[in-house]
PDB file of C-alpha atoms in Angstrom:
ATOM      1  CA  UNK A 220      14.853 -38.594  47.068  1.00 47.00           C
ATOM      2  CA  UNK A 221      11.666 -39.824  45.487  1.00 52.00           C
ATOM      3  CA  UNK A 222      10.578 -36.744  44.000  1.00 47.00           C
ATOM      4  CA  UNK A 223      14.290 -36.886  42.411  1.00 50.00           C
ATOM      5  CA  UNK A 224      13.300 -40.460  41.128  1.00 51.00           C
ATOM      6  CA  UNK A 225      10.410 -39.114  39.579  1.00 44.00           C
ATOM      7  CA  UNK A 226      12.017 -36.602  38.057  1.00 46.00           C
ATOM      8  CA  UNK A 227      14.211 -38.577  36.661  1.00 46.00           C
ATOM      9  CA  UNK A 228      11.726 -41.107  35.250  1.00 46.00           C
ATOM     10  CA  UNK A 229      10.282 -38.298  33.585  1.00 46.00           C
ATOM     11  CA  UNK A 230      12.744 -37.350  32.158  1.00 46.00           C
ATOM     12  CA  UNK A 231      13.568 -40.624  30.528  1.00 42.00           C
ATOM     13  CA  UNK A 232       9.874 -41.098  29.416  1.00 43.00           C
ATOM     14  CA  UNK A 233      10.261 -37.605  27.623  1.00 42.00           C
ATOM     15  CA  UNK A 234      13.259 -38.438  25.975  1.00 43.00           C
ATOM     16  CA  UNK A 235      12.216 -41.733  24.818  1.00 41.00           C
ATOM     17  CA  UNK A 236       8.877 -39.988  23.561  1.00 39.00           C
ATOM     18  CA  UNK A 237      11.413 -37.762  21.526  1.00 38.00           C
ATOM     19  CA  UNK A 238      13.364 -40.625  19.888  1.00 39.00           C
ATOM     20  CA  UNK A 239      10.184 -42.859  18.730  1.00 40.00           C
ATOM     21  CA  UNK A 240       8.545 -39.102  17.459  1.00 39.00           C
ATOM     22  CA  UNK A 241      12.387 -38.522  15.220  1.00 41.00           C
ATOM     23  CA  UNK A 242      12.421 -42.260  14.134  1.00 40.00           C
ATOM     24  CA  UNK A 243       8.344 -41.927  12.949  1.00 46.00           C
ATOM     25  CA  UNK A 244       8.931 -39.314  11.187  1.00 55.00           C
ATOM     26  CA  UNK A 245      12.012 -39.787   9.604  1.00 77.00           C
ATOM     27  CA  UNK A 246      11.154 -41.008   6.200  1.00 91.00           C
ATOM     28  CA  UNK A 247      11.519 -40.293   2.591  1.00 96.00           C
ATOM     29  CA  UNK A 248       8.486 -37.804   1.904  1.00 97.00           C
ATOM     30  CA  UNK A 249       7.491 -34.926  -0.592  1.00 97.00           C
ATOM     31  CA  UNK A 250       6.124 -31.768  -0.131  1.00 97.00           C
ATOM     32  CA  UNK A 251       5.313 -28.920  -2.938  1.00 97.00           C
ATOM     33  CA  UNK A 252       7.060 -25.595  -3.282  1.00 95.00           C
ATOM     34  CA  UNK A 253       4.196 -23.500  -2.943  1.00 93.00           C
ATOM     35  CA  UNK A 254       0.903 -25.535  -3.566  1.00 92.00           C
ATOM     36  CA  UNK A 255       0.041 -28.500  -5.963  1.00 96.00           C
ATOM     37  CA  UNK A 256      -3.394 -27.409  -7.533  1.00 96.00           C
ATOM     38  CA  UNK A 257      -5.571 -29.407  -9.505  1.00 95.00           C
ATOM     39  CA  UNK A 258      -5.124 -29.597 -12.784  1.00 93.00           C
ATOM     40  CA  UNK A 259      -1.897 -27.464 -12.435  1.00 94.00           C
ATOM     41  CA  UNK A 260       1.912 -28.110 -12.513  1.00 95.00           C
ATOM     42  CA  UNK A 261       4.366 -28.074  -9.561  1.00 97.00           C
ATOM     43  CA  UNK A 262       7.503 -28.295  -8.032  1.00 98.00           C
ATOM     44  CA  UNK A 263       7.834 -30.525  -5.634  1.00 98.00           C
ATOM     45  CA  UNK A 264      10.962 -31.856  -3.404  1.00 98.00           C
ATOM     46  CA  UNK A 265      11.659 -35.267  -2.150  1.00 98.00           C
ATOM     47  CA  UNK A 266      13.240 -35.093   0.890  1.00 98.00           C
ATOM     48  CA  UNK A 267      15.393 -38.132   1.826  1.00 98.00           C
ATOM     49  CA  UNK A 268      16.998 -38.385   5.087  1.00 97.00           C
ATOM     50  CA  UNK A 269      19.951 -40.839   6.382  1.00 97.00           C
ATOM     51  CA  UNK A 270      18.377 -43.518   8.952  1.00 93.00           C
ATOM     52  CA  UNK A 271      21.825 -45.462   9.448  1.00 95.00           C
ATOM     53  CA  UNK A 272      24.601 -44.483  11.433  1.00 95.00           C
ATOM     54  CA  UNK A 273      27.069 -46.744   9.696  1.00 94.00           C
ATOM     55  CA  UNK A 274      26.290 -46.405   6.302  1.00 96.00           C
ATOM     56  CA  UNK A 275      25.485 -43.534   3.460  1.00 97.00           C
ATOM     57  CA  UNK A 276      22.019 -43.544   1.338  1.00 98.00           C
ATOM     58  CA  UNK A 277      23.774 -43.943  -2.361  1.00 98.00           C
ATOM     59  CA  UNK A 278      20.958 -45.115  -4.445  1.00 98.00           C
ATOM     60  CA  UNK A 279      17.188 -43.209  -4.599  1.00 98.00           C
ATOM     61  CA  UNK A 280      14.493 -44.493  -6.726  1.00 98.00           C
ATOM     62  CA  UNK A 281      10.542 -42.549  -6.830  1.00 98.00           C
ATOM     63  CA  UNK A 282       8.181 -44.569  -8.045  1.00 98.00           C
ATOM     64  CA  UNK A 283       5.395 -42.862  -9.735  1.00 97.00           C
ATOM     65  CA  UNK A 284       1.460 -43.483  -9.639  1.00 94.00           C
ATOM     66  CA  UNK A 285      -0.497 -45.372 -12.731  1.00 89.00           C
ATOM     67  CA  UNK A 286      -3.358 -44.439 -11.662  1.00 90.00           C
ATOM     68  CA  UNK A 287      -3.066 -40.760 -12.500  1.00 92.00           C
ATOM     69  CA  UNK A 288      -0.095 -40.880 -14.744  1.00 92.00           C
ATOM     70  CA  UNK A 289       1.911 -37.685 -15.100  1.00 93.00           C
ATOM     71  CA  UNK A 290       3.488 -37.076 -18.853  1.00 88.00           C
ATOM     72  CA  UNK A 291       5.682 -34.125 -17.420  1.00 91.00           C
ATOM     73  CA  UNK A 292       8.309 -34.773 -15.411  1.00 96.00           C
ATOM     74  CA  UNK A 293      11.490 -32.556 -15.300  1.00 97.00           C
ATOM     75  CA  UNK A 294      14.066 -33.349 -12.576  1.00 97.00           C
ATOM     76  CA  UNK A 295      16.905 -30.638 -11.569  1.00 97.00           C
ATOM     77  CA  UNK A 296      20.081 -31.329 -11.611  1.00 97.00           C
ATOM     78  CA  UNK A 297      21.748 -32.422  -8.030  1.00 97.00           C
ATOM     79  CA  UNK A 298      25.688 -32.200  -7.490  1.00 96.00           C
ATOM     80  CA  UNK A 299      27.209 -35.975  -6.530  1.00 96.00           C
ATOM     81  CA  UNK A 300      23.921 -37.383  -8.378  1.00 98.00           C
ATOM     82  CA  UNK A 301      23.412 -39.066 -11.511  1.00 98.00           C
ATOM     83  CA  UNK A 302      19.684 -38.900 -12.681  1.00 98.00           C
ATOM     84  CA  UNK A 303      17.852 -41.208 -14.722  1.00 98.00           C
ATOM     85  CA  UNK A 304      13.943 -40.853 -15.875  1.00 97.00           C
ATOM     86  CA  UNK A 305      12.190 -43.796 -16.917  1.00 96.00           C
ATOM     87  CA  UNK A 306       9.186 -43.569 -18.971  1.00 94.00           C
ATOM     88  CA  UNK A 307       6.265 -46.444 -19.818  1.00 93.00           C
ATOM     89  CA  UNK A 308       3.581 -46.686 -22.428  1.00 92.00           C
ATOM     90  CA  UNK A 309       0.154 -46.186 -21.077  1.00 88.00           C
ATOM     91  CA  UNK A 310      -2.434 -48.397 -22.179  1.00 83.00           C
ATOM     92  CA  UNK A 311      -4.762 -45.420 -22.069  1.00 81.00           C
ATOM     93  CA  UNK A 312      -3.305 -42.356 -23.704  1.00 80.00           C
ATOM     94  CA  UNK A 313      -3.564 -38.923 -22.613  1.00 76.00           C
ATOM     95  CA  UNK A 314      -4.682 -35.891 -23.981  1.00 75.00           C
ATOM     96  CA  UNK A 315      -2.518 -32.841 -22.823  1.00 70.00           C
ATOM     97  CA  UNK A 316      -2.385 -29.025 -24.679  1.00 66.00           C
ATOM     98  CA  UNK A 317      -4.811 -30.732 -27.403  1.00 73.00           C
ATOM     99  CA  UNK A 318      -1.785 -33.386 -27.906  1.00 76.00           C
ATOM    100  CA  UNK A 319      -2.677 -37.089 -27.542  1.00 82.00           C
ATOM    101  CA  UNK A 320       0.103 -38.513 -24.953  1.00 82.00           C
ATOM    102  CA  UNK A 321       1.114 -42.525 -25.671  1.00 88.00           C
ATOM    103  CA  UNK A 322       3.851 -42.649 -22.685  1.00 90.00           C
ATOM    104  CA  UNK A 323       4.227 -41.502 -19.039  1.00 91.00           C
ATOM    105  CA  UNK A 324       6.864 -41.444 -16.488  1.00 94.00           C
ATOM    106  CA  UNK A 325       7.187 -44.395 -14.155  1.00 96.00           C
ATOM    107  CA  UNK A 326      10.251 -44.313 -12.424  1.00 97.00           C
ATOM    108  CA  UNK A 327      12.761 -40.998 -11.646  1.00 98.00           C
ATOM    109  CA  UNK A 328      16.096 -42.401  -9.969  1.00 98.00           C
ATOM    110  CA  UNK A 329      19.117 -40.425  -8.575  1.00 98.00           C
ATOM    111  CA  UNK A 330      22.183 -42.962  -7.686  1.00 98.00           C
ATOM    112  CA  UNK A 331      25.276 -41.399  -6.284  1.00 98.00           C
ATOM    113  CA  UNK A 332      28.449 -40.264  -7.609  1.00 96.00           C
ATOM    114  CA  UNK A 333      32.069 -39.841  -6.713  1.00 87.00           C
ATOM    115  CA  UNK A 334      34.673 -41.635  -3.785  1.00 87.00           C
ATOM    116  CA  UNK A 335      32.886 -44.441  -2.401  1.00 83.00           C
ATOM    117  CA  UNK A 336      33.556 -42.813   1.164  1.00 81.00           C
ATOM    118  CA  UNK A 337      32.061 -39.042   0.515  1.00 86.00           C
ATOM    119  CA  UNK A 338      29.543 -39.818  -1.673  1.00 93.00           C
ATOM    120  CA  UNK A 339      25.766 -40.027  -1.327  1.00 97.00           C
ATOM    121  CA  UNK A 340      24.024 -38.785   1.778  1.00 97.00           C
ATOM    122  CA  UNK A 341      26.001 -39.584   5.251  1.00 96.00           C
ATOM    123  CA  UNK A 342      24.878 -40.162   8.388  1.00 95.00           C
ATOM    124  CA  UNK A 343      22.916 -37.625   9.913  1.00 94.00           C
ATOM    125  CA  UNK A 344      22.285 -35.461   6.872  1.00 97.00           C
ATOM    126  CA  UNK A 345      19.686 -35.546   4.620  1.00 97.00           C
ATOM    127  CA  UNK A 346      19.123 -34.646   0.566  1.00 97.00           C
ATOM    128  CA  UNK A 347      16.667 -33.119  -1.514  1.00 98.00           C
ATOM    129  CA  UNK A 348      15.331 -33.903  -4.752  1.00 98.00           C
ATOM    130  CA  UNK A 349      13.778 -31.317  -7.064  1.00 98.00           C
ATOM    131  CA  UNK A 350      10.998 -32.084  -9.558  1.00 98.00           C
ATOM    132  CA  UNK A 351       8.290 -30.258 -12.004  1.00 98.00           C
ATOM    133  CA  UNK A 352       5.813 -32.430 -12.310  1.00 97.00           C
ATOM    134  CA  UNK A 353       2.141 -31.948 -14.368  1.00 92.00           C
ATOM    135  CA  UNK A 354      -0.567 -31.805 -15.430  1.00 92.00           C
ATOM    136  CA  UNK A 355      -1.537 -32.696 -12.225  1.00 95.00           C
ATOM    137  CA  UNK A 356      -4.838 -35.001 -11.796  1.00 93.00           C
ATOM    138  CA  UNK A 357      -8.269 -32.799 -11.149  1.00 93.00           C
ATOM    139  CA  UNK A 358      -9.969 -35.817 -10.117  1.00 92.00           C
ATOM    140  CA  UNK A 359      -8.002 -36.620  -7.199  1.00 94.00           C
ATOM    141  CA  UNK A 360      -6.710 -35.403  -3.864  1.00 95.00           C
ATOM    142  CA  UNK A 361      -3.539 -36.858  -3.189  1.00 96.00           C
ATOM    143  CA  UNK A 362      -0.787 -38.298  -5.327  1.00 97.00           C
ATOM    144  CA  UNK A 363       1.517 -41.418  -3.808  1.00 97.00           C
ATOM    145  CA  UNK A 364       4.882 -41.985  -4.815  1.00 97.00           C
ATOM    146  CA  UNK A 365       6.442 -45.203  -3.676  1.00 97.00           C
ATOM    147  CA  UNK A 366      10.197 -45.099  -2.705  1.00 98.00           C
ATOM    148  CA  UNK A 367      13.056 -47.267  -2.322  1.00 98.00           C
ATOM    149  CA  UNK A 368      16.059 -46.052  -0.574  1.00 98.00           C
ATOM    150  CA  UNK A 369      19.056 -47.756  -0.848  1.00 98.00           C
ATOM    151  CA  UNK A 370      22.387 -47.770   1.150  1.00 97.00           C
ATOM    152  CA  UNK A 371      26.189 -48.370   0.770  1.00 96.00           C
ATOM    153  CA  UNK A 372      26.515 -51.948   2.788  1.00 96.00           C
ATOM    154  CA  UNK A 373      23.453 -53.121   0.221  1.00 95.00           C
ATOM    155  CA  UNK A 374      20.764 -52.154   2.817  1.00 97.00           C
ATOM    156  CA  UNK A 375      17.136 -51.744   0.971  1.00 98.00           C
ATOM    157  CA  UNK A 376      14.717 -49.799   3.082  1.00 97.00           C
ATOM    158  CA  UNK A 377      11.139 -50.056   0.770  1.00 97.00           C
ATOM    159  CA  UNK A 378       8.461 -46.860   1.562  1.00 97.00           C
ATOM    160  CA  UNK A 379       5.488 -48.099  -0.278  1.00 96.00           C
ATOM    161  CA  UNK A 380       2.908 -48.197   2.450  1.00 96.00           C
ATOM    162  CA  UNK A 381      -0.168 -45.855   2.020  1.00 91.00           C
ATOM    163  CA  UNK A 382      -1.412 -43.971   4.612  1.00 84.00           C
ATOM    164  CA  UNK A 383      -4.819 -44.803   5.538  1.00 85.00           C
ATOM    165  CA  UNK A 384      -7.101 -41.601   6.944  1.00 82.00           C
ATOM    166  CA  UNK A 385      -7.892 -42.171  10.631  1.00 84.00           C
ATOM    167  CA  UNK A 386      -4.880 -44.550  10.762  1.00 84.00           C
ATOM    168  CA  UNK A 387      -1.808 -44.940  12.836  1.00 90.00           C
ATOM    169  CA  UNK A 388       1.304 -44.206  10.413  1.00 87.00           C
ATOM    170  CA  UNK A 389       2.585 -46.883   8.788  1.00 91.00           C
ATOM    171  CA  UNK A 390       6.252 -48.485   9.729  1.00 92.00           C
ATOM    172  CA  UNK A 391       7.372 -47.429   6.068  1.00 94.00           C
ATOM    173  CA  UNK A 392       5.055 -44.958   4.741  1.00 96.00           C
ATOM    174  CA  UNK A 393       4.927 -44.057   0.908  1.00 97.00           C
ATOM    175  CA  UNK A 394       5.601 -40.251   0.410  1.00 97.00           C
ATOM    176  CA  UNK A 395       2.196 -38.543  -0.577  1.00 96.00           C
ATOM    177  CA  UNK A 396       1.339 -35.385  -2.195  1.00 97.00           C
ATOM    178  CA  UNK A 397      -1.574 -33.587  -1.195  1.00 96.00           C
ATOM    179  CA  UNK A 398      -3.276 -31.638  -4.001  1.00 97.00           C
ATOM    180  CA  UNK A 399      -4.955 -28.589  -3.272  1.00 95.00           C
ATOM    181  CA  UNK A 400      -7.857 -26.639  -5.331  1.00 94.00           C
ATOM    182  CA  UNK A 401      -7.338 -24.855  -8.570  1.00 89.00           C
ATOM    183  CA  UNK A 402      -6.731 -21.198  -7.649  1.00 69.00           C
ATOM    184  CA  UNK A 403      -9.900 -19.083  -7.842  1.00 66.00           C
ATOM    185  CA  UNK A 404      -8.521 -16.791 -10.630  1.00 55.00           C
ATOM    186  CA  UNK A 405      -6.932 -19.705 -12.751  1.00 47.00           C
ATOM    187  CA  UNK A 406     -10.280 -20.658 -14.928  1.00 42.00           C
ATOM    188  CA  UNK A 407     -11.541 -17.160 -14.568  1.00 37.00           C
ATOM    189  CA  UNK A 408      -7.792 -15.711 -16.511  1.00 37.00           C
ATOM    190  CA  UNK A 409      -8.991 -15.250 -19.616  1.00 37.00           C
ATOM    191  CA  UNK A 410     -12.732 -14.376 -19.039  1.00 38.00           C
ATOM    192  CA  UNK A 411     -10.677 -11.953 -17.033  1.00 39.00           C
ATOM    193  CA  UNK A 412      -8.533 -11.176 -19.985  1.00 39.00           C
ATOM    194  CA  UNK A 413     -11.342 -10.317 -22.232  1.00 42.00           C
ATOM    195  CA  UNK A 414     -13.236  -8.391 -20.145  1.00 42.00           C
ATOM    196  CA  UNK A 415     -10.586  -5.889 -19.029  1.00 42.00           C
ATOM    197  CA  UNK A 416      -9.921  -5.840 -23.457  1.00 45.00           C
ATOM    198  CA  UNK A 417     -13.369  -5.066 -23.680  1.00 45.00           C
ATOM    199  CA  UNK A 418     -13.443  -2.253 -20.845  1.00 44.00           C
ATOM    200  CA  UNK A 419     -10.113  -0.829 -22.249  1.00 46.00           C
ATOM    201  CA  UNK A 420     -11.852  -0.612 -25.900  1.00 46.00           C
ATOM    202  CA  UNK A 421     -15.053   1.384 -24.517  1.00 45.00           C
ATOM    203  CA  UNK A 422     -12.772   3.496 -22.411  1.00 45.00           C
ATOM    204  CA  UNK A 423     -10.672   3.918 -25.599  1.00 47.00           C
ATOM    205  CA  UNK A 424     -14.006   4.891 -27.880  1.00 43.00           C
ATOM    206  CA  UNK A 425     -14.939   7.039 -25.267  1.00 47.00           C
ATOM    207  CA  UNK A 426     -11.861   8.977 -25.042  1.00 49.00           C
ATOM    208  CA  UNK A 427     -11.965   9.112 -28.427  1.00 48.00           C
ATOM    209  CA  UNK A 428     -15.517  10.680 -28.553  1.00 48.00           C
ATOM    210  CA  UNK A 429     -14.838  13.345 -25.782  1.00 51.00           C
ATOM    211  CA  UNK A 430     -11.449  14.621 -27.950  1.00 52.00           C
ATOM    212  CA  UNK A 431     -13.603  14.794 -31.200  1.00 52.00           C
ATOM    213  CA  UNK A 432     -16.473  16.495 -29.186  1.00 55.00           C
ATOM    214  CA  UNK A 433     -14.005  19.188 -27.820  1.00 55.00           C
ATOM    215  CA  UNK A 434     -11.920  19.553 -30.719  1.00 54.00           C
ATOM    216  CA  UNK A 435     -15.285  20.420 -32.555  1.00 55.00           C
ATOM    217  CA  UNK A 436     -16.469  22.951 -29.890  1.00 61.00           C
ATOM    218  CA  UNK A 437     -12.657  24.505 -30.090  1.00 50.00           C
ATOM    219  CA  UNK A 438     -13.139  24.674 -33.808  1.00 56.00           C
ATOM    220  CA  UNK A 439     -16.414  26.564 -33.665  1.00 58.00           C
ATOM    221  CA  UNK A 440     -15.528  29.103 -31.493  1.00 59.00           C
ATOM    222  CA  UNK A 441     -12.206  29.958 -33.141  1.00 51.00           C
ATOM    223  CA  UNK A 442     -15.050  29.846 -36.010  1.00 60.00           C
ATOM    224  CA  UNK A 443     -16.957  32.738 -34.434  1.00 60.00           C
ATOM    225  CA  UNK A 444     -14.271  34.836 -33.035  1.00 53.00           C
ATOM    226  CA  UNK A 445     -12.843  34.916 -36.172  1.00 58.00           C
ATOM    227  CA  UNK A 446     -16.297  36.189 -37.642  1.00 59.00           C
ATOM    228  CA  UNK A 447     -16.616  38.527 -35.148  1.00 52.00           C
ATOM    229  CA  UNK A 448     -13.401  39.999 -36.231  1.00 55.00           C
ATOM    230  CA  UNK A 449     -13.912  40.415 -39.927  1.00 58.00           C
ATOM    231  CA  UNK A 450     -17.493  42.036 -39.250  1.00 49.00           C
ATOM    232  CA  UNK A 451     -15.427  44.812 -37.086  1.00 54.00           C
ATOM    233  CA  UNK A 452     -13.056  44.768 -39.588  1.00 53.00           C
ATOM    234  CA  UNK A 453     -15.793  45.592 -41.773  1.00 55.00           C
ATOM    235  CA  UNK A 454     -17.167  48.156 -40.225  1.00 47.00           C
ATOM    236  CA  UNK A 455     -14.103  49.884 -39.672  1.00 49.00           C
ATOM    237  CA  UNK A 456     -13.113  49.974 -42.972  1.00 52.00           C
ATOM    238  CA  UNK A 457     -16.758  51.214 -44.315  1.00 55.00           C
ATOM    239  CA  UNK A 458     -16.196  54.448 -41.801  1.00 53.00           C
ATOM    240  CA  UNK A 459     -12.699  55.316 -42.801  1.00 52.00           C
ATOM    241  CA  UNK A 460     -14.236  55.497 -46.727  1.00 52.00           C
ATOM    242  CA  UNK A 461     -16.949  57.440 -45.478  1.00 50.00           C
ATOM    243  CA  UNK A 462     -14.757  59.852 -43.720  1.00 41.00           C
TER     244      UNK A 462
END
């Protein structure tokens, strides 16, 4: 009987264990397709799930960071979602492809379309929403985007806190980006580029070198066979006169 009881209690310990780990972690967040590397572009998906069990997430709004303002942003198209990309001047303007840049984005927001009862995403379900984002920051390791997710009964759920290393998780924690280093081969490209031109030129002058060389040699001994032949043509002829 008490090793029943014990059981049991375990059992409810695990699966209350299992319910606080699904609520922690079930917030908007953002992860890359691929890798995020410095001083790169990316594509990068906000995943937003449904906390509520009586209501639908209709409105989605990404806040982007000033610090390390990002001049490209390109969201893809979602079915059932309206998109809107809101841009601000920056009181610092910068320089990107040798082009001075005077604005930034600040704001990307999806809101929901369609029959008030099948539209944005129900309970249980989650959505995800595609960016390309760049030039990304090479001065930085991390990128946080604060998010407000917003539901049908006029719930407002606000993730904006940051993360702190060595920290318990925030109750509402901002989604963040982790950037990764620029890929060994990136800088290196066109160094790259010109040194394989370079190689392919000698190995081109080379080539050429070794056909002249041989087409010479060819040349001289169809030069001296031919020679060869008119001397014993020569000779021949001189002994049929003679006869």
């Amino acid at each position: 009987m008490n090793v029943s009881r014990i059981a049991l209690a375990g059992g409810v310990a695990a699966s209350t264990v299992l319910i606080l780990a699904g609520t922690a972690s079930a917030h908007v967040s953002v992860q890359p397709q691929g890798e995020a590397a410095k001083g790169g572009y990316a594509t990068v998906n906000f995943k937003v799930p449904n906390e509520r069990d009586n209501a639908s997430t209709t409105k989605v709004e990404v806040n982007f960071p000033t610090d390390h303002p990002l001049a490209s942003v390109m969201p893809q198209a979602v079915p059932g979602w309206d998109i809107e990309v809101t841009k601000s001047k920056l009181d610092k303007p910068l320089e990107m492809h040798g082009q001075k840049i005077n604005e930034a984005v600040s704001k990307v927001t999806w809101t929901a379309t369609g029959d008030k009862d099948a539209r944005g995403i129900r309970p249980g379900d989650f959505q995800q929403f595609p960016l390309s984002i760049g030039q990304l920051p090479e001065d930085a390791d991390q990128l946080v985007f604060k998010a407000i997710q917003t539901y049908d009964n006029k719930e407002v759920v606000r993730w904006i806190e940051e993360p702190k290393a060595g920290a318990a998780e925030p109750e509402s924690p901002a989604p963040v980006l982790a950037l990764t280093a620029p890929a060994t081969g990136e800088h290196g490209s066109s160094a790259d580029a010109k040194g394989a031109g370079a190689a392919d030129k000698k190995t081109t002058v080379a080539s050429a070198a070794s056909s002249s060389d041989t087409t010479a040699r060819v040349l001289g001994i169809v030069g001296i066979v031919i020679g060869v032949a008119g001397v014993a043509f020569g000779v021949l002829a001189g002994r049929r006169r003679t006869a």
